[in-house]
Short mmCIF file of C-alpha atoms in Angstrom, two decimals:
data_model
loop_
_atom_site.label_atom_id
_atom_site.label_comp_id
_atom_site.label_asym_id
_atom_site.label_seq_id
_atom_site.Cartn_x
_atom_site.Cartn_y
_atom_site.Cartn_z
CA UNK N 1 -56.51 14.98 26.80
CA UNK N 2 -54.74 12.68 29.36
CA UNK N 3 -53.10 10.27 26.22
CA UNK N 4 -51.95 13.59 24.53
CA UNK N 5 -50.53 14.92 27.93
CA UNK N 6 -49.04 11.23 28.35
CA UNK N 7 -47.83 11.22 25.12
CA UNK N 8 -46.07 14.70 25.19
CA UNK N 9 -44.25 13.50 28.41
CA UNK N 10 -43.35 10.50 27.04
CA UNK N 11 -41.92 12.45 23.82
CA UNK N 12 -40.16 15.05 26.15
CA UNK N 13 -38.64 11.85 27.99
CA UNK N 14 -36.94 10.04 25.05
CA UNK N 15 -35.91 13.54 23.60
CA UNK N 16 -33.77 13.96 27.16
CA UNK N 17 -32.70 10.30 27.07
CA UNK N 18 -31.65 11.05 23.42
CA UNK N 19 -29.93 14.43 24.45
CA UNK N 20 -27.84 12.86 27.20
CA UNK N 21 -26.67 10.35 24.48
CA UNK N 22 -25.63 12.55 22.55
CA UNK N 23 -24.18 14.68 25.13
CA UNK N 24 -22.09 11.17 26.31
CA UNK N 25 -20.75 10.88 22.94
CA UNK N 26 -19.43 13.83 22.82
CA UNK N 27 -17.51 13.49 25.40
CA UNK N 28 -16.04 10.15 24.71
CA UNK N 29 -14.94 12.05 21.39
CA UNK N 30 -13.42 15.05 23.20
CA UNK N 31 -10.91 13.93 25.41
CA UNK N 32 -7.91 15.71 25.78
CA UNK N 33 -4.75 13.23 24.94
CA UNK N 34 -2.22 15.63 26.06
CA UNK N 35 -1.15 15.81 21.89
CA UNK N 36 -3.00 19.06 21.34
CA UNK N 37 -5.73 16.72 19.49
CA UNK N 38 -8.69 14.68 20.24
CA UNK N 39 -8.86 11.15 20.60
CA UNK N 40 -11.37 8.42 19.78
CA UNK N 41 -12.23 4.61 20.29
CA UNK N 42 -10.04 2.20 17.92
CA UNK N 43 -11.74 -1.47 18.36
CA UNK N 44 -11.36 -2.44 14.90
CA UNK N 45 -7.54 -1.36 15.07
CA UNK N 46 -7.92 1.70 12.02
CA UNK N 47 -5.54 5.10 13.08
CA UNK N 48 -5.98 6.33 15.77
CA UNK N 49 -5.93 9.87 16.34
CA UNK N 50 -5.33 9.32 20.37
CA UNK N 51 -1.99 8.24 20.30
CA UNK N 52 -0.43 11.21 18.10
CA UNK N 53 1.71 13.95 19.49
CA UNK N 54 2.02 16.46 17.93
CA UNK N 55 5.36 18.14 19.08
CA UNK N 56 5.13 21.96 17.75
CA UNK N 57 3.62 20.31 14.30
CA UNK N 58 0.98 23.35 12.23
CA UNK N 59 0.94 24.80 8.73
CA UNK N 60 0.62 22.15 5.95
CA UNK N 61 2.52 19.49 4.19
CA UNK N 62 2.84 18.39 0.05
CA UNK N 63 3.68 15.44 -0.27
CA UNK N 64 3.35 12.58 -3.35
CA UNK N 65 4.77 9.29 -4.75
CA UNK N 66 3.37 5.41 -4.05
CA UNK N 67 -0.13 4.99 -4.66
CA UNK N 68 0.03 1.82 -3.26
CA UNK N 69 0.19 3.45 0.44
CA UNK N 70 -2.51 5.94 -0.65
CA UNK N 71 -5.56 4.00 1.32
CA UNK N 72 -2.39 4.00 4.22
CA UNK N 73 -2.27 7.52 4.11
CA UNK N 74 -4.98 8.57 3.94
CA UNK N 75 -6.19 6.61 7.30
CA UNK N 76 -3.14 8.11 8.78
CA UNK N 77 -3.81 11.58 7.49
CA UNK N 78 -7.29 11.76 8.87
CA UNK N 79 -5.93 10.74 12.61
CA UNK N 80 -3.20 12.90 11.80
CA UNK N 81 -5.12 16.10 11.09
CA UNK N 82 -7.31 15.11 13.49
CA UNK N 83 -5.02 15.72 16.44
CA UNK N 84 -2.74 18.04 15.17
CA UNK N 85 -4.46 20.36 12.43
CA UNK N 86 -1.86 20.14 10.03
CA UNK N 87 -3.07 19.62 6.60
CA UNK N 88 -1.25 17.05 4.61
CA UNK N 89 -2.04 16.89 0.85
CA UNK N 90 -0.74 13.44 -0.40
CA UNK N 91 -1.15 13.08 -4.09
CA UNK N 92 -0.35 9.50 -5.08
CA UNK N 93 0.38 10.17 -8.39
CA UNK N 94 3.23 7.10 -8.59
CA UNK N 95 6.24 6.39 -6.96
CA UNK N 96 8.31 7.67 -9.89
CA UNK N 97 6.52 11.26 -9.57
CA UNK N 98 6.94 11.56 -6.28
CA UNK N 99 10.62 10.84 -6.15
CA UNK N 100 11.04 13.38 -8.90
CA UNK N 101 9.23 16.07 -6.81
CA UNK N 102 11.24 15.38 -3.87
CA UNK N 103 14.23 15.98 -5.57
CA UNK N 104 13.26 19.06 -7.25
CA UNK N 105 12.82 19.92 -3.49
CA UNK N 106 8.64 20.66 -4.17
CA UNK N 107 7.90 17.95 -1.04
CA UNK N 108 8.27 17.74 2.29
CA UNK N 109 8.63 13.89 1.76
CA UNK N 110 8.19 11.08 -0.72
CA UNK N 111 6.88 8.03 -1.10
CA UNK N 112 8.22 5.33 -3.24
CA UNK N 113 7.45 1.08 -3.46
CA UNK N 114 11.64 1.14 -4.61
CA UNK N 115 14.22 2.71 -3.16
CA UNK N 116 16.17 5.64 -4.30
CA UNK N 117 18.80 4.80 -7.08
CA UNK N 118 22.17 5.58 -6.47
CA UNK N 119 21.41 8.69 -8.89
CA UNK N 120 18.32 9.47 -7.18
CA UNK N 121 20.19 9.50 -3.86
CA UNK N 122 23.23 11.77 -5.21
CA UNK N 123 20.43 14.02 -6.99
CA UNK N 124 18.53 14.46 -3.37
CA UNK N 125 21.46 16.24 -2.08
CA UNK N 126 20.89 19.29 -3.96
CA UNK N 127 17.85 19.63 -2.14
CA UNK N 128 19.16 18.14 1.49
CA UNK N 129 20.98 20.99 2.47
CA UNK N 130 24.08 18.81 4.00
CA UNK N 131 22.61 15.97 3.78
CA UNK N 132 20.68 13.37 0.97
CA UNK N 133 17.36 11.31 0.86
CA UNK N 134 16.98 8.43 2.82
CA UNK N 135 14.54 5.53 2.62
CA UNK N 136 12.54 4.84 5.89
CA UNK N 137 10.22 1.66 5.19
CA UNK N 138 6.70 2.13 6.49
CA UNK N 139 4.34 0.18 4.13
CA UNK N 140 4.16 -3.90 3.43
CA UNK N 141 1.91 -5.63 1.67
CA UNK N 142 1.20 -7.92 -1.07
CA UNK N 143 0.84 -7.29 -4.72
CA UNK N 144 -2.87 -9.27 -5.63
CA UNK N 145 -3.31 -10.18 -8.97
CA UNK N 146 -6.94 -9.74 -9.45
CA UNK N 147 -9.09 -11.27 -12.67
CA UNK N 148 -12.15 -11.24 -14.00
CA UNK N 149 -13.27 -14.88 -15.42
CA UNK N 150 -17.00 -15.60 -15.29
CA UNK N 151 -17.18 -18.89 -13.31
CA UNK N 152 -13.63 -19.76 -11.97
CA UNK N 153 -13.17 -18.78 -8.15
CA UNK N 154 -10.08 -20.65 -7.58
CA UNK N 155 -7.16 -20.01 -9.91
CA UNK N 156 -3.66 -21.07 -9.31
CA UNK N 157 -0.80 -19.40 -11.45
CA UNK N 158 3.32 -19.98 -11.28
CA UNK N 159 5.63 -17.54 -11.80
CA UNK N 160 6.23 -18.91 -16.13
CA UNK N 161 2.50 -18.69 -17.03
CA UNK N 162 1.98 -15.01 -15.34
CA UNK N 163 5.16 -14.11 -17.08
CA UNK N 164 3.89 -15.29 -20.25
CA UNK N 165 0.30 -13.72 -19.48
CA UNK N 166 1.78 -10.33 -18.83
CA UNK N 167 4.04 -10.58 -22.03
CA UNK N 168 1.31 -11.64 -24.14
CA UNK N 169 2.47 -14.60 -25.16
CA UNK N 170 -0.60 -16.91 -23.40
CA UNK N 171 -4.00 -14.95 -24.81
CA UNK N 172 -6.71 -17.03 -24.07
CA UNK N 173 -7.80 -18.28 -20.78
CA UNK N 174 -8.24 -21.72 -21.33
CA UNK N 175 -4.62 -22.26 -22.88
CA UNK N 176 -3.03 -25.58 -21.66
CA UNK N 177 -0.65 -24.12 -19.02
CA UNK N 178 -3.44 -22.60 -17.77
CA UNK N 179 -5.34 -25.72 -17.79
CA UNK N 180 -2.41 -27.72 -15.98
CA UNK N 181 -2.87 -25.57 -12.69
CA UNK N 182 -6.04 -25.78 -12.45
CA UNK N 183 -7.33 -29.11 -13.91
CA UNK N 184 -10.59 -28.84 -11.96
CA UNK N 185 -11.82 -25.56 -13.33
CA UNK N 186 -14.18 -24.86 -16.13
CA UNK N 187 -11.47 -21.90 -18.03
CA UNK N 188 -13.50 -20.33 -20.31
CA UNK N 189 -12.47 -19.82 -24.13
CA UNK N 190 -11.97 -16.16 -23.54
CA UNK N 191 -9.82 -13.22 -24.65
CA UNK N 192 -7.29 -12.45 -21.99
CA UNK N 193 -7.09 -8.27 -21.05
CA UNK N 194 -3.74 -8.00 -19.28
CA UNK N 195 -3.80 -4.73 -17.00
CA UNK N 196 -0.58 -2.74 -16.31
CA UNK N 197 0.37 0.33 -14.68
CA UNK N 198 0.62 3.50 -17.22
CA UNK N 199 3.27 5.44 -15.47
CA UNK N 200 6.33 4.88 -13.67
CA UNK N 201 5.26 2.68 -10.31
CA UNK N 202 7.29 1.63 -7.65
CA UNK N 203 4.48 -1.81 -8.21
CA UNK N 204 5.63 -2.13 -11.38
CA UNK N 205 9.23 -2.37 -10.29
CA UNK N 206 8.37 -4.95 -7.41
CA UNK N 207 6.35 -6.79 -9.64
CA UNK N 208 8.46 -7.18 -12.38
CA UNK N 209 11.58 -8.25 -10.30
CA UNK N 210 9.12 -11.07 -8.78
CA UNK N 211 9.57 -12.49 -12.43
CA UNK N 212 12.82 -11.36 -13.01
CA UNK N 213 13.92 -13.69 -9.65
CA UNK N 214 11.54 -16.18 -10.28
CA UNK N 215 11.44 -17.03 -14.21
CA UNK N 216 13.94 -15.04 -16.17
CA UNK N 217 13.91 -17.38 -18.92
CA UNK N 218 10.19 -16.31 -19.65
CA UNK N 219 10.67 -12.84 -18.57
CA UNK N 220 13.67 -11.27 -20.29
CA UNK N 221 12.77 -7.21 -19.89
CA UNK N 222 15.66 -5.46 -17.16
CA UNK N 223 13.03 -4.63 -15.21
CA UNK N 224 12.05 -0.79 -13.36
CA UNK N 225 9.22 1.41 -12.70
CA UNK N 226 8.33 1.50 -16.12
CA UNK N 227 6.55 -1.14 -18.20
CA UNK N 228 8.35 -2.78 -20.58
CA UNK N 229 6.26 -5.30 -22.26
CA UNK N 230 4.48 -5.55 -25.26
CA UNK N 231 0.55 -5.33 -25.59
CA UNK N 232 -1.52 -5.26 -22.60
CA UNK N 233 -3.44 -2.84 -21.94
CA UNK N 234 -2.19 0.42 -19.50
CA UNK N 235 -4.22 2.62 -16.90
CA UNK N 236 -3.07 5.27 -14.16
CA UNK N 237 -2.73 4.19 -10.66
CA UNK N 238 -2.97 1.06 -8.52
CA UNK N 239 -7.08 2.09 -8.50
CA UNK N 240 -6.90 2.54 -12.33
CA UNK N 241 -5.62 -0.79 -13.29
CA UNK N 242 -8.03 -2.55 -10.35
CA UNK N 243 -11.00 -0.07 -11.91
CA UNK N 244 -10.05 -2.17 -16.06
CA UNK N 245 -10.10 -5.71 -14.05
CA UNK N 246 -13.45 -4.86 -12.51
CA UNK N 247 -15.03 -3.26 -15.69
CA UNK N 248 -13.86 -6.03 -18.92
CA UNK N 249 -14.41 -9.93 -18.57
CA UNK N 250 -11.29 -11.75 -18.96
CA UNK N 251 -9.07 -9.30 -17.71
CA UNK N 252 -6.31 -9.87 -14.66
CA UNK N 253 -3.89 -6.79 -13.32
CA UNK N 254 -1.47 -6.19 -10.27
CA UNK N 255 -2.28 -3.94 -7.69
CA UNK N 256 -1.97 -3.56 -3.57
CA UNK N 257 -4.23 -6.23 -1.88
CA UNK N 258 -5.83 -3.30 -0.43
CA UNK N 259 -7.49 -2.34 -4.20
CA UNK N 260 -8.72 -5.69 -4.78
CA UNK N 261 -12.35 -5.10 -2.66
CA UNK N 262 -15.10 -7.40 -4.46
CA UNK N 263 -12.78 -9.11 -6.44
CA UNK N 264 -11.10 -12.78 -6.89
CA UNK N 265 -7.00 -12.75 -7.06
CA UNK N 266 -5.25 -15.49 -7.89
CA UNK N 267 -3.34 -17.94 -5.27
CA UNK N 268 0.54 -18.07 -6.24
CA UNK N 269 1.79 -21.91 -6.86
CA UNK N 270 5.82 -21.04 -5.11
CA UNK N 271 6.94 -24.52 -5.11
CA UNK N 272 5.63 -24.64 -1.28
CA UNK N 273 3.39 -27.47 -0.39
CA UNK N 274 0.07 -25.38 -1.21
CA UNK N 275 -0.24 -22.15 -3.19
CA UNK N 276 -0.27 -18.80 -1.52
CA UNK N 277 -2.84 -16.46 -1.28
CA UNK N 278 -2.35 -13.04 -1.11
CA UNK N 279 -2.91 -11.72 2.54
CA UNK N 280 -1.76 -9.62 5.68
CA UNK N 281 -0.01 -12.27 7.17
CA UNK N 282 1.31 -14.11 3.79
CA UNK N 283 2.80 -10.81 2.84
CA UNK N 284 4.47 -10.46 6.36
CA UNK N 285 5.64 -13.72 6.35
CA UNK N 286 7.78 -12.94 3.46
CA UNK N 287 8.16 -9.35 4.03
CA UNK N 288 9.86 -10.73 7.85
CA UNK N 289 13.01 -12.24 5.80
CA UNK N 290 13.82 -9.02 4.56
CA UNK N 291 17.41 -7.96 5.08
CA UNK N 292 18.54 -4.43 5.64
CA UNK N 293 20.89 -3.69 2.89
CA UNK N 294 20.87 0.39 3.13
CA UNK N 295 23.76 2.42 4.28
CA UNK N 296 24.35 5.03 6.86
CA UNK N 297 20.33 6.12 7.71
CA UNK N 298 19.20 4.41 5.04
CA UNK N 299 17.15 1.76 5.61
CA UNK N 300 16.02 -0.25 2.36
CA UNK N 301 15.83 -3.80 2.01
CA UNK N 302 15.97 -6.54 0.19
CA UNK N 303 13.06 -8.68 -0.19
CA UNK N 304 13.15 -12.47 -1.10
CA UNK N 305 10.93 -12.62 -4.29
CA UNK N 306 11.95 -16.49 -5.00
CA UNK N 307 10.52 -17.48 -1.67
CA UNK N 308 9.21 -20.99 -1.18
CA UNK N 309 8.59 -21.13 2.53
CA UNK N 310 5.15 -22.15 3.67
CA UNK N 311 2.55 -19.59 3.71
CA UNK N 312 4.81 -16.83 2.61
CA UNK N 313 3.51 -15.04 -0.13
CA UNK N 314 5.97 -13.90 -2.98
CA UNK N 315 4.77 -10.63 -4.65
CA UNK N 316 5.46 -8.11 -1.57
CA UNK N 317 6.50 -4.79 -1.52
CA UNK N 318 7.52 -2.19 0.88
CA UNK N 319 6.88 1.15 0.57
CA UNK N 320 9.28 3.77 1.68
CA UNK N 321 8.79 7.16 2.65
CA UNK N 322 11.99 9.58 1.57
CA UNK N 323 12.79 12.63 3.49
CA UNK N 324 16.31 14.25 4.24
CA UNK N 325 18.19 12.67 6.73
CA UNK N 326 19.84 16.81 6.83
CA UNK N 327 18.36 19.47 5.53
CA UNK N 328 14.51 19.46 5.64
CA UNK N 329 12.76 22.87 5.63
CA UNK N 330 12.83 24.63 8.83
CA UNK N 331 8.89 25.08 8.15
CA UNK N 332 8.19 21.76 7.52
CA UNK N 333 10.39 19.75 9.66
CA UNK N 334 8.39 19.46 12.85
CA UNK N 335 5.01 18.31 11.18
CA UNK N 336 7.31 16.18 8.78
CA UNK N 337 8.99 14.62 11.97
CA UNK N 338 5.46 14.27 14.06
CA UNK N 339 3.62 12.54 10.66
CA UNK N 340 6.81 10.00 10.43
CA UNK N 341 6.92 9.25 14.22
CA UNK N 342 2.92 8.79 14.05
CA UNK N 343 2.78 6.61 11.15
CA UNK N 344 6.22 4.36 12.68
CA UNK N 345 4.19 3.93 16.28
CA UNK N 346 3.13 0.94 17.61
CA UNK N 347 -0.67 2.11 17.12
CA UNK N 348 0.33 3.60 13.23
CA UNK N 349 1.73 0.25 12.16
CA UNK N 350 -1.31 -1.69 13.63
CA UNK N 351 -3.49 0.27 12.08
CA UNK N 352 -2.30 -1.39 8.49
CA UNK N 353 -3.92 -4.42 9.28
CA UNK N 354 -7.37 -3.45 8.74
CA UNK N 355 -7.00 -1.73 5.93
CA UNK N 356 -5.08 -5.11 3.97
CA UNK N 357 -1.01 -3.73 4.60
CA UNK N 358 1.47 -5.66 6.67
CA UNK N 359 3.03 -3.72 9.41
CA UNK N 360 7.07 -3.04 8.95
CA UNK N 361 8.75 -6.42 11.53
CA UNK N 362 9.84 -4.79 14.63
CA UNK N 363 13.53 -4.94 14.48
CA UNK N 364 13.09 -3.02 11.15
CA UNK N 365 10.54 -0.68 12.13
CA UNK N 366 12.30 -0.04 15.65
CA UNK N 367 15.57 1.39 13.49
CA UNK N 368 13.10 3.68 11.52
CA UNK N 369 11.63 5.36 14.60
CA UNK N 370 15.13 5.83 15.93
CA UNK N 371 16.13 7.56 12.47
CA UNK N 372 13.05 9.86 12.65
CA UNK N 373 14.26 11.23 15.97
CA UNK N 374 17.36 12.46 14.70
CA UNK N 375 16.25 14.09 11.08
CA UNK N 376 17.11 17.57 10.98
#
């Protein structure tokens, strides 16, 4: 009787021990932040849910375009809702989708890895009551090419040989151009599967005008969101094309660094002393020579795709968001404005980090928050 009666205490002591626990976690994860919302801890730098205000934001948002910044999004959705209760429904169904949405005024913003063509812009303002899209960057990264060879960890490509991989004109992995850049690796005599995007993609676009810049001789399509080459083989989405790579031996595909979990991409010989690997900070060291080249609010840039500088890595995109500078739905305006001015905060952009994007450089992204403030 005494061990069951010190056994029961015992049990009715870690039960209150495990109560107050979970009492004390509760209230680290219920403190008010002054933003309507509740806050949490953010060591390992993913959104943060504290640091949003909401500023009169309710009612939902549509919204579609990039799937590149769809892992972005989403980690900025979830803080997002979090604080503010505003449901945002962010398709990714391709940067060429979503600019056509915005324009047939179905969004409350797009997002798109190009920015809007000088048609695209002039169509906007039939939708931009007094106004016209504009393209806020918010998104870097690098474009991984990931592959699929049994046994080779290491490969180096150049600009010619992916050209002629992607065009179908080198087939087998252990062709001799293949062989030159990587003398020390066993290439297998295997079938190359070529993975490309199946719709229009802002990737695509960035993508194809790294070959355009770097190797036009072996690359001779105009480029665009839409594929252009021969053979290959197609699938939807930035997670479709990474899904074909994983799935068939032999095959290599472009996608956001951020798809490319559990899988080897290849390091990028530029012309620098040592090829690149795609990464956070070899994307943002290319992504930081990026000029400005927008008018009026608009802010897109120009991106150096022909970069040999040390360490920088030469396949980057930026991913824009697209809203009306005048114009945007009285209904949707202040969550639209609240989202934006999250996502372009100090604690937005550094959440991009862990998740394998490059934040906007702060000159740039310091013009885009001033921009959001005065959308109307």
């Amino acid at each position: 009787m005494k061990l069951q009666r010190k056994n029961r205490l015992r049990a009715l002591s870690l039960g209150a021990i495990a109560v107050t626990g979970a009492l004390a976690l509760t209230a680290c994860g219920s403190d008010d932040n002054g933003s309507g919302g509740k806050g949490s801890g953010n060591p390992s730098g993913s959104a943060n849910a504290s640091s949003v205000k909401c500023d009169g934001a309710k009612g939902q948002l549509l919204a579609d375009g990039s799937s590149a910044q769809k892992n972005a999004i989403d980690a900025w959705v979830k803080a997002f809702s979090q604080a503010c209760g505003v449901q945002i429904n962010y398709k990714g169904g391709g940067s060429g989708a979503g600019v056509t949405s915005f324009n047939q005024g179905q969004l409350a913003f797009a997002g798109s890895d190009s920015a809007l063509k000088p048609e695209d812009a002039t169509a906007s303002k039939k939708v931009c009551s007094g106004g016209q899209g504009i393209d806020l960057p918010m998104v870097g990264g690098p474009i991984a090419l990931g592959y699929n060879v049994p046994g080779v960890d290491n490969l180096v490509l150049d600009a010619p040989t992916i050209a002629k991989i992607f065009d179908s004109k080198i087939k087998n992995w252990n062709d001799p151009a293949i062989k030159k850049l990587n003398p020390s690796a066993k290439l297998p005599d295997l079938k190359i599967q070529a993975f490309h995007r199946s719709e229009d993609s802002g990737t695509t676009d960035n993508f194809t005008k790294y070959l355009i810049a770097t190797t036009p001789d072996n690359w001779k399509y105009s480029g665009g969101k839409a594929w252009q080459a021969q053979g290959g083989q197609a699938a939807s989405g930035s997670a479709g094309v990474a899904q074909g790579v994983k799935q068939n031996s032999g095959a290599i595909g472009y996608f956001e660094l951020s798809y490319a979990k559990d899988m080897t991409t290849v390091s990028i010989a530029t012309g620098a002393k040592a090829p690149v690997k795609p990464s956070v900070e070899s994307a943002t060291a290319d992504i930081a020579a990026a000029k400005v080249v927008g008018t009026g609010k608009d802010l897109s840039l120009k991106l150096d795709y022909a970069t040999k500088a040390e360490g920088a890595y030469p396949i980057t995109l930026v991913t824009y968001e697209i809203v009306c500078d005048k114009g945007n739905k009285a209904d949707t305006l202040p969550a639209t404005k609240a989202f934006l001015r999250y996502i372009a905060s100090e604690d937005g952009q550094k959440a991009l980090s862990s998740i394998d994007y490059a934040p906007i450089p702060d000159e740039i992204i310091a013009k885009v928050r001033t921009t959001i403030e005065g959308l109307s």
